XYZ file of N, CA and C in Angstrom:
639
model
N 13.514 -69.065 20.073
C 12.140 -69.076 20.550
C 11.130 -69.185 19.420
N 11.576 -68.974 18.179
C 10.665 -69.011 17.055
C 9.984 -70.374 16.954
N 8.665 -70.356 16.874
C 7.894 -71.573 16.701
C 7.574 -72.320 17.976
N 8.117 -71.874 19.088
C 7.842 -72.543 20.353
C 6.718 -71.832 21.100
N 5.812 -72.615 21.676
C 4.693 -72.049 22.421
C 5.076 -71.818 23.873
N 4.646 -70.670 24.387
C 4.810 -70.352 25.799
C 3.470 -70.520 26.492
N 3.453 -71.217 27.599
C 2.219 -71.432 28.358
C 2.412 -70.838 29.743
N 1.502 -69.969 30.129
C 1.559 -69.337 31.439
C 0.919 -70.291 32.457
N 1.696 -70.733 33.421
C 1.208 -71.663 34.434
C 0.822 -70.949 35.729
N 0.659 -69.633 35.649
C 0.452 -68.797 36.830
C -1.015 -68.426 37.011
N -1.530 -68.618 38.218
C -2.856 -68.106 38.548
C -2.819 -66.579 38.611
N -3.895 -65.943 38.185
C -4.011 -64.490 38.304
C -4.353 -64.137 39.748
N -3.563 -63.247 40.336
C -3.852 -62.849 41.716
C -5.157 -62.067 41.760
N -5.999 -62.452 42.695
C -7.382 -62.003 42.736
C -7.776 -61.851 44.199
N -8.585 -60.850 44.488
C -8.975 -60.604 45.876
C -9.849 -61.721 46.459
N -10.324 -62.626 45.621
C -11.059 -63.787 46.138
C -10.125 -64.792 46.799
N -8.822 -64.653 46.573
C -7.847 -65.541 47.191
C -7.632 -65.147 48.645
N -7.442 -66.136 49.502
C -7.087 -65.854 50.883
C -5.760 -65.106 50.926
N -5.724 -64.038 51.715
C -4.478 -63.304 51.893
C -4.159 -62.311 50.800
N -5.118 -62.028 49.923
C -4.880 -61.089 48.827
C -5.906 -59.960 48.876
N -5.428 -58.732 48.895
C -6.320 -57.572 48.798
C -5.567 -56.434 48.134
N -6.315 -55.561 47.470
C -5.742 -54.425 46.757
C -6.383 -53.137 47.262
N -5.572 -52.110 47.340
C -6.065 -50.817 47.824
C -5.706 -49.736 46.807
N -6.719 -49.015 46.316
C -6.461 -47.918 45.396
C -5.839 -46.747 46.158
N -4.590 -46.450 45.849
C -3.897 -45.364 46.542
C -3.726 -44.117 45.669
N -3.828 -44.291 44.365
C -3.787 -43.148 43.437
C -4.830 -43.396 42.345
N -5.499 -42.322 41.921
C -6.453 -42.413 40.815
C -6.109 -41.349 39.788
N -6.322 -41.681 38.545
C -5.920 -40.819 37.447
C -6.530 -39.423 37.543
N -7.826 -39.384 37.831
C -8.538 -38.090 37.828
C -8.033 -37.151 38.919
N -7.630 -37.691 40.044
C -7.196 -36.859 41.169
C -5.679 -36.661 41.238
N -4.938 -37.754 40.931
C -3.504 -37.732 41.179
C -2.646 -37.722 39.920
N -3.260 -37.966 38.776
C -2.500 -37.966 37.534
C -2.070 -39.352 37.071
N -2.239 -40.340 37.909
C -1.960 -41.730 37.527
C -2.753 -42.686 38.423
N -2.887 -43.925 37.937
C -3.537 -44.967 38.727
C -2.472 -45.829 39.406
N -2.697 -46.164 40.666
C -1.775 -47.045 41.384
C -2.509 -47.712 42.541
N -2.113 -48.958 42.807
C -2.702 -49.705 43.915
C -1.602 -50.211 44.854
N -1.917 -50.317 46.116
C -1.068 -51.014 47.078
C -1.541 -52.458 47.139
N -0.595 -53.381 47.032
C -0.920 -54.790 46.998
C -0.612 -55.417 48.352
N -1.594 -56.119 48.909
C -1.396 -56.863 50.148
C -1.500 -58.342 49.781
N -0.351 -59.032 49.772
C -0.322 -60.419 49.296
C 0.437 -61.292 50.284
N -0.257 -62.261 50.848
C 0.374 -63.300 51.665
C 1.363 -64.059 50.788
N 2.551 -64.298 51.294
C 3.628 -64.859 50.481
C 3.376 -66.235 49.914
N 2.342 -66.930 50.404
C 2.037 -68.280 49.934
C 0.650 -68.352 49.297
N 0.185 -67.221 48.792
C -1.081 -67.187 48.046
C -0.816 -67.472 46.577
N -1.846 -67.963 45.907
C -1.764 -68.148 44.462
C -0.578 -69.006 44.053
N -0.014 -68.707 42.903
C 1.162 -69.418 42.415
C 2.392 -68.862 43.128
N 3.097 -69.732 43.832
C 4.193 -69.241 44.670
C 5.283 -70.290 44.838
N 6.431 -69.832 45.302
C 7.549 -70.706 45.637
C 7.748 -70.722 47.138
N 8.072 -71.897 47.690
C 8.439 -72.018 49.093
C 9.954 -71.981 49.235
N 10.439 -71.273 50.235
C 11.862 -71.302 50.561
C 12.070 -72.210 51.781
N 13.253 -72.798 51.942
C 13.499 -73.686 53.089
C 13.195 -73.061 54.443
N 13.337 -71.758 54.564
C 13.013 -71.084 55.823
C 11.564 -71.318 56.224
N 10.693 -71.538 55.240
C 9.255 -71.691 55.475
C 8.965 -72.778 56.511
N 9.715 -73.879 56.447
C 9.520 -74.971 57.407
C 10.765 -75.221 58.256
N 11.611 -74.206 58.361
C 12.749 -74.287 59.266
C 13.796 -75.299 58.886
N 13.874 -75.658 57.604
C 14.868 -76.639 57.163
C 16.275 -76.051 57.276
N 16.408 -74.821 56.815
C 17.635 -74.042 56.987
C 17.272 -72.573 56.828
N 18.247 -71.712 56.741
C 17.977 -70.268 56.702
C 17.849 -69.719 55.288
N 17.850 -70.590 54.273
C 17.781 -70.123 52.886
C 16.440 -69.449 52.602
N 16.485 -68.265 52.015
C 15.295 -67.473 51.729
C 15.171 -67.219 50.228
N 14.086 -66.598 49.833
C 13.821 -66.418 48.403
C 14.892 -65.604 47.691
N 15.555 -64.725 48.408
C 16.575 -63.879 47.779
C 17.942 -64.548 47.730
N 18.060 -65.754 48.278
C 19.344 -66.457 48.274
C 19.577 -67.274 47.009
N 18.528 -67.566 46.266
C 18.657 -68.420 45.090
C 19.250 -67.655 43.908
N 19.966 -68.383 43.072
C 20.447 -67.835 41.808
C 19.382 -68.039 40.736
N 19.250 -67.103 39.782
C 18.224 -67.251 38.741
C 18.308 -68.574 37.988
N 19.509 -69.117 37.815
C 19.660 -70.367 37.080
C 18.954 -71.530 37.766
N 18.707 -71.399 39.078
C 18.042 -72.470 39.813
C 16.559 -72.566 39.477
N 16.019 -71.551 38.809
C 14.585 -71.514 38.490
C 14.300 -71.842 37.032
N 15.277 -72.416 36.351
C 15.115 -72.815 34.954
C 15.504 -74.281 34.839
N 14.673 -75.075 34.170
C 15.038 -76.477 34.043
C 14.190 -77.251 33.058
N 14.720 -78.386 32.662
C 13.991 -79.332 31.810
C 13.006 -80.083 32.691
N 11.730 -80.081 32.328
C 10.695 -80.661 33.187
C 9.916 -81.755 32.470
N 9.620 -82.815 33.207
C 8.730 -83.881 32.754
C 7.338 -83.630 33.328
N 6.323 -84.035 32.591
C 4.936 -83.804 33.011
C 4.270 -85.138 33.312
N 3.784 -85.269 34.537
C 2.993 -86.437 34.922
C 1.529 -86.096 34.752
N 0.840 -86.813 33.871
C -0.594 -86.615 33.650
C -1.358 -87.511 34.617
N -1.964 -86.916 35.636
C -2.630 -87.697 36.672
C -3.947 -87.018 37.060
N -4.960 -87.078 36.185
C -6.250 -86.472 36.531
C -6.809 -87.099 37.805
N -7.114 -86.267 38.775
C -7.575 -86.745 40.078
C -9.057 -86.439 40.243
N -9.840 -87.443 40.599
C -11.274 -87.282 40.805
C -11.637 -87.262 42.290
N -10.941 -88.071 43.078
C -11.307 -88.198 44.480
C -10.552 -87.199 45.350
N -11.181 -86.754 46.414
C -10.550 -85.827 47.345
C -9.432 -86.521 48.125
N -8.425 -85.734 48.473
C -7.324 -86.166 49.340
C -6.559 -87.356 48.766
N -6.466 -87.429 47.453
C -5.737 -88.522 46.815
C -4.263 -88.448 47.184
N -3.672 -89.577 47.571
C -2.273 -89.638 47.956
C -1.457 -90.134 46.766
N -0.630 -89.257 46.211
C 0.167 -89.588 45.026
C 1.391 -90.388 45.455
N 1.573 -91.561 44.843
C 2.673 -92.451 45.204
C 3.614 -92.658 44.019
N 4.711 -93.338 44.268
C 5.686 -93.612 43.208
C 5.036 -94.415 42.086
N 4.112 -95.296 42.416
C 3.466 -96.117 41.386
C 2.705 -95.280 40.374
N 2.278 -94.077 40.757
C 1.570 -93.194 39.829
C 2.498 -92.627 38.757
N 3.799 -92.728 38.969
C 4.779 -92.196 38.019
C 5.299 -93.261 37.057
N 4.649 -94.409 37.038
C 5.159 -95.541 36.272
C 5.491 -95.174 34.834
N 4.677 -94.308 34.222
C 4.849 -93.989 32.803
C 6.057 -93.110 32.516
N 6.561 -92.410 33.517
C 7.657 -91.473 33.251
C 8.865 -91.635 34.168
N 8.776 -92.467 35.209
C 9.815 -92.456 36.243
C 11.195 -92.837 35.715
N 11.267 -93.667 34.689
C 12.556 -94.065 34.151
C 13.162 -93.010 33.232
N 12.378 -91.988 32.903
C 12.860 -90.925 32.020
C 13.483 -89.762 32.785
N 13.272 -89.723 34.088
C 13.730 -88.591 34.891
C 15.183 -88.794 35.303
N 16.013 -87.804 34.978
C 17.434 -87.838 35.307
C 17.742 -86.786 36.362
N 18.852 -86.925 37.093
C 19.226 -85.904 38.068
C 19.302 -84.521 37.436
N 18.699 -83.539 38.105
C 18.673 -82.177 37.584
C 17.422 -81.844 36.801
N 16.632 -82.870 36.449
C 15.351 -82.618 35.785
C 14.325 -82.126 36.806
N 13.266 -81.521 36.284
C 12.159 -81.072 37.128
C 10.905 -81.877 36.812
N 9.899 -81.740 37.681
C 8.676 -82.533 37.544
C 7.455 -81.656 37.760
N 6.524 -81.685 36.801
C 5.231 -81.029 36.925
C 4.158 -82.110 37.027
N 3.268 -81.970 38.004
C 2.201 -82.953 38.176
C 0.863 -82.311 37.824
N 0.267 -82.778 36.729
C -1.018 -82.263 36.276
C -2.135 -83.112 36.869
N -2.844 -82.549 37.826
C -3.972 -83.251 38.454
C -5.318 -82.669 38.041
N -5.304 -81.465 37.433
C -6.545 -80.777 37.112
C -7.112 -80.005 38.295
N -6.348 -79.944 39.393
C -6.881 -79.368 40.629
C -7.091 -77.863 40.555
N -6.435 -77.187 39.651
C -6.622 -75.735 39.558
C -8.038 -75.359 39.127
N -8.785 -76.325 38.603
C -10.186 -76.067 38.238
C -11.037 -75.745 39.457
N -10.551 -76.122 40.638
C -11.332 -75.921 41.866
C -10.845 -74.741 42.703
N -10.070 -73.846 42.084
C -9.406 -72.791 42.840
C -10.367 -71.922 43.649
N -11.616 -71.759 43.176
C -12.574 -70.912 43.895
C -13.533 -71.732 44.752
N -13.237 -73.011 44.911
C -14.088 -73.881 45.721
C -13.397 -74.280 47.026
N -14.172 -74.601 48.030
C -13.631 -75.036 49.312
C -12.767 -76.293 49.148
N -13.135 -77.104 48.165
C -12.423 -78.346 47.890
C -10.947 -78.102 47.567
N -10.621 -76.947 47.017
C -9.265 -76.636 46.565
C -8.246 -76.812 47.691
N -8.604 -76.380 48.904
C -7.708 -76.514 50.051
C -8.021 -77.730 50.922
N -9.287 -78.099 50.989
C -9.673 -79.146 51.939
C -9.574 -80.557 51.378
N -9.556 -80.692 50.041
C -9.518 -82.032 49.462
C -8.368 -82.258 48.509
N -7.329 -81.467 48.650
C -6.264 -81.470 47.649
C -5.513 -82.798 47.555
N -5.067 -83.165 46.336
C -4.191 -84.331 46.176
C -2.825 -84.017 46.762
N -2.202 -85.038 47.392
C -0.972 -84.787 48.140
C 0.160 -85.712 47.704
N 1.369 -85.237 47.923
C 2.559 -86.038 47.681
C 2.785 -86.937 48.903
N 2.929 -88.233 48.695
C 3.211 -89.127 49.811
C 4.658 -88.942 50.268
N 4.941 -89.349 51.506
C 6.319 -89.298 51.997
C 7.210 -90.193 51.141
N 6.689 -91.334 50.747
C 7.432 -92.252 49.878
C 7.830 -91.555 48.584
N 6.893 -90.855 47.971
C 7.183 -90.150 46.728
C 8.145 -88.998 46.963
N 7.993 -88.294 48.078
C 8.911 -87.192 48.393
C 10.350 -87.708 48.466
N 10.542 -88.835 49.131
C 11.885 -89.423 49.215
C 12.377 -89.834 47.829
N 11.491 -90.405 47.018
C 11.867 -90.828 45.668
C 12.298 -89.624 44.830
N 11.567 -88.526 44.928
C 11.896 -87.305 44.190
C 13.280 -86.793 44.584
N 13.575 -86.835 45.882
C 14.898 -86.421 46.362
C 15.973 -87.366 45.838
N 15.721 -88.655 45.927
C 16.709 -89.645 45.479
C 16.985 -89.525 43.981
N 15.979 -89.118 43.229
C 16.130 -88.946 41.775
C 16.889 -87.666 41.425
N 17.070 -86.773 42.401
C 17.765 -85.515 42.133
C 16.921 -84.502 41.390
N 15.604 -84.543 41.634
C 14.708 -83.587 40.959
C 15.026 -82.163 41.416
N 15.062 -81.256 40.460
C 15.424 -79.863 40.729
C 14.241 -79.055 41.231
N 13.146 -79.045 40.480
C 11.933 -78.323 40.855
C 10.744 -79.260 40.792
N 9.846 -79.132 41.757
C 8.586 -79.874 41.762
C 7.451 -78.865 41.709
N 6.610 -78.966 40.682
C 5.488 -78.049 40.538
C 4.163 -78.777 40.611
N 3.241 -78.254 41.438
C 1.932 -78.890 41.624
C 0.823 -77.852 41.497
N -0.382 -78.327 41.185
C -1.534 -77.427 41.044
C -2.174 -77.020 42.365
N -2.280 -77.926 43.347
C -2.901 -77.514 44.613
C -2.080 -76.430 45.310
N -2.638 -75.813 46.352
C -1.920 -74.761 47.064
C -0.770 -75.271 47.913
N -0.612 -76.593 47.997
C 0.461 -77.184 48.784
C 0.771 -78.572 48.253
N 1.995 -79.039 48.500
C 2.352 -80.410 48.119
C 1.790 -81.430 49.091
N 1.301 -80.966 50.247
C 0.761 -81.867 51.265
C -0.460 -81.225 51.904
N -1.124 -81.980 52.765
C -2.389 -81.548 53.362
C -2.167 -80.364 54.301
N -2.650 -79.191 53.909
C -2.465 -77.981 54.719
C -3.258 -78.044 56.022
N -4.170 -78.995 56.125
C -4.976 -79.139 57.340
C -4.402 -80.184 58.294
N -3.248 -80.737 57.947
C -2.574 -81.724 58.777
C -1.135 -81.248 58.979
N -0.869 -80.616 60.108
C 0.430 -79.984 60.341
C 1.581 -80.977 60.274
N 1.395 -82.170 60.835
C 2.465 -83.160 60.803
C 2.806 -83.554 59.374
N 1.765 -83.807 58.566
C 2.006 -84.218 57.179
C 2.633 -83.108 56.360
N 2.067 -81.918 56.426
C 2.556 -80.833 55.586
C 3.994 -80.463 55.961
N 4.304 -80.547 57.252
C 5.663 -80.249 57.697
C 6.638 -81.311 57.202
N 6.286 -82.571 57.401
C 7.194 -83.656 57.041
C 7.486 -83.694 55.547
N 6.458 -83.578 54.710
C 6.676 -83.664 53.263
C 7.505 -82.477 52.772
N 7.204 -81.287 53.250
C 8.023 -80.125 52.875
C 9.471 -80.311 53.310
N 9.664 -80.808 54.527
C 11.024 -80.953 55.028
C 11.811 -81.992 54.241
N 11.176 -83.099 53.894
C 11.866 -84.115 53.082
C 12.347 -83.510 51.769
N 11.447 -82.815 51.084
C 11.786 -82.228 49.788
C 12.848 -81.148 49.917
N 12.671 -80.258 50.878
C 13.605 -79.140 51.022
C 14.978 -79.591 51.506
N 15.013 -80.563 52.415
C 16.298 -81.097 52.862
C 17.054 -81.744 51.706
N 16.306 -82.225 50.711
C 16.909 -82.823 49.525
C 17.211 -81.832 48.423
N 16.997 -80.548 48.689
C 17.333 -79.522 47.707
C 16.310 -79.313 46.609
N 15.094 -79.832 46.792
C 14.044 -79.678 45.780
C 13.358 -78.332 45.964
N 13.225 -77.572 44.889
C 12.501 -76.307 44.912
C 11.021 -76.595 44.688
N 10.179 -76.093 45.571
C 8.745 -76.386 45.537
C 7.979 -75.203 44.971
N 7.208 -75.460 43.912
C 6.337 -74.454 43.304
C 4.899 -74.957 43.430
N 4.038 -74.165 44.051
C 2.659 -74.585 44.325
C 1.664 -73.613 43.696
N 0.432 -74.099 43.495
C -0.622 -73.243 42.960
C -0.526 -73.005 41.464
N -0.092 -74.011 40.707
C 0.024 -73.859 39.253
C -1.316 -74.062 38.561
N -1.374 -73.666 37.314
C -2.550 -73.879 36.474
C -2.086 -74.094 35.031
N -2.996 -74.530 34.179
C -2.748 -74.651 32.727
C -1.710 -75.693 32.335
N -1.348 -76.595 33.236
C -0.392 -77.639 32.844
C -0.963 -78.482 31.710
N -2.286 -78.641 31.689
C -2.934 -79.427 30.644
C -2.771 -78.822 29.257
N -2.395 -77.549 29.187
C -2.243 -76.884 27.887
C -0.886 -77.144 27.250
N 0.021 -77.752 27.996
C 1.311 -78.137 27.426
C 1.082 -79.395 26.595
N 1.405 -79.329 25.322
C 1.032 -80.412 24.419
C 1.938 -81.637 24.527
N 3.193 -81.433 24.803
C 4.121 -82.552 24.883
C 4.226 -83.118 26.289
N 5.158 -84.022 26.468
C 5.375 -84.652 27.769
C 6.546 -84.037 28.515
N 7.251 -83.100 27.866
C 8.330 -82.371 28.517
C 8.260 -80.906 28.099
N 8.948 -80.068 28.854
C 9.006 -78.646 28.532
C 10.216 -78.042 29.231
N 10.504 -76.793 28.889
C 11.474 -76.020 29.655
C 10.689 -75.158 30.622
N 10.999 -75.276 31.896
C 10.243 -74.612 32.953
C 11.004 -73.408 33.484
N 10.298 -72.282 33.581
C 10.829 -71.062 34.189
C 9.908 -70.715 35.359
N 10.472 -70.610 36.554
C 9.649 -70.352 37.745
C 10.340 -69.310 38.620
N 10.077 -68.033 38.349
C 10.787 -66.952 39.018
C 9.947 -66.316 40.123
N 10.354 -66.490 41.389
C 9.652 -65.820 42.485
C 10.112 -64.374 42.613
N 9.300 -63.548 43.240
C 9.744 -62.205 43.576
C 10.958 -62.294 44.494
N 11.910 -61.400 44.291
C 13.135 -61.416 45.092
C 12.896 -60.620 46.371
N 12.356 -61.294 47.373
C 11.982 -60.657 48.633
C 13.043 -60.960 49.682
N 13.589 -59.939 50.270
C 14.628 -60.129 51.275
C 14.087 -60.931 52.450
N 14.827 -61.977 52.810
C 14.482 -62.852 53.932
C 13.116 -63.515 53.749
N 12.709 -63.705 52.505
C 11.388 -64.262 52.226
C 11.309 -65.754 52.489
N 10.278 -66.186 53.215
C 10.033 -67.615 53.420
C 9.282 -68.214 52.235
N 8.803 -67.357 51.356
C 8.103 -67.756 50.144
C 7.757 -66.503 49.375
N 7.339 -66.666 48.132
C 7.030 -65.490 47.329
C 6.164 -65.864 46.140
N 5.281 -64.941 45.723
C 4.558 -65.163 44.477
C 5.547 -65.390 43.332
N 5.168 -66.234 42.390
C 6.071 -66.568 41.290
C 5.324 -66.491 39.955
N 6.029 -66.056 38.921
C 5.517 -66.127 37.552
C 6.145 -67.362 36.931
N 5.320 -68.305 36.554
C 5.808 -69.602 36.071
C 5.381 -69.791 34.621
N 6.350 -70.074 33.765
C 6.123 -70.209 32.327
C 6.704 -71.523 31.853
N 5.999 -72.202 30.971
C 6.530 -73.400 30.312
C 6.734 -73.092 28.838
N 7.879 -73.503 28.304
C 8.127 -73.409 26.875
C 8.117 -74.826 26.324
N 7.230 -75.086 25.394
C 7.098 -76.441 24.859
C 8.349 -76.866 24.110
N 8.752 -78.107 24.327
C 9.856 -78.672 23.581
C 9.385 -79.034 22.178
N 10.265 -78.877 21.219
C 9.905 -79.212 19.844
C 10.017 -80.713 19.611
């Protein structure tokens, strides 16, 4: 690890997020220690989706092996300006021939800059069905994106179909990333560990990139 930079790709959980609230249950002056109860929707902030989330199969967050959350990742630099941009295979022209089976893919759109804006959920860039099939055919291990979803959360047919294509193909989906732009190279080692929640359809995840030398 000497000389390698670690970049935290995880959003800080904050009560401004939908589905997130904290309750002070112990205070130092009264109880001898500080403690809070955390109320967190499983798909808030930076999180992993399990196949159970869209009924692909019964696999849950606690079924995965830790080795499945570590991988060599390629970074697609795709700054997005327009709302609801549909990401296609043609957008991967610069890196698509470099991706081998078992590699992972991070898509840097810059969308995490809008995390506190309505645009973050309503205008998010999305993975096309064509690209979802291509990702599966390429044997991609993990797909990480900045928006809160890989597809339009306001379109049930689209969000269901894209998730199902990816999950049926064995792709692990990580959503709600940030700081991808801080990775200096075009590849990294990706660590994306969700909380081990029994029967979880999804879970908050701590996601770290280690820059390749």
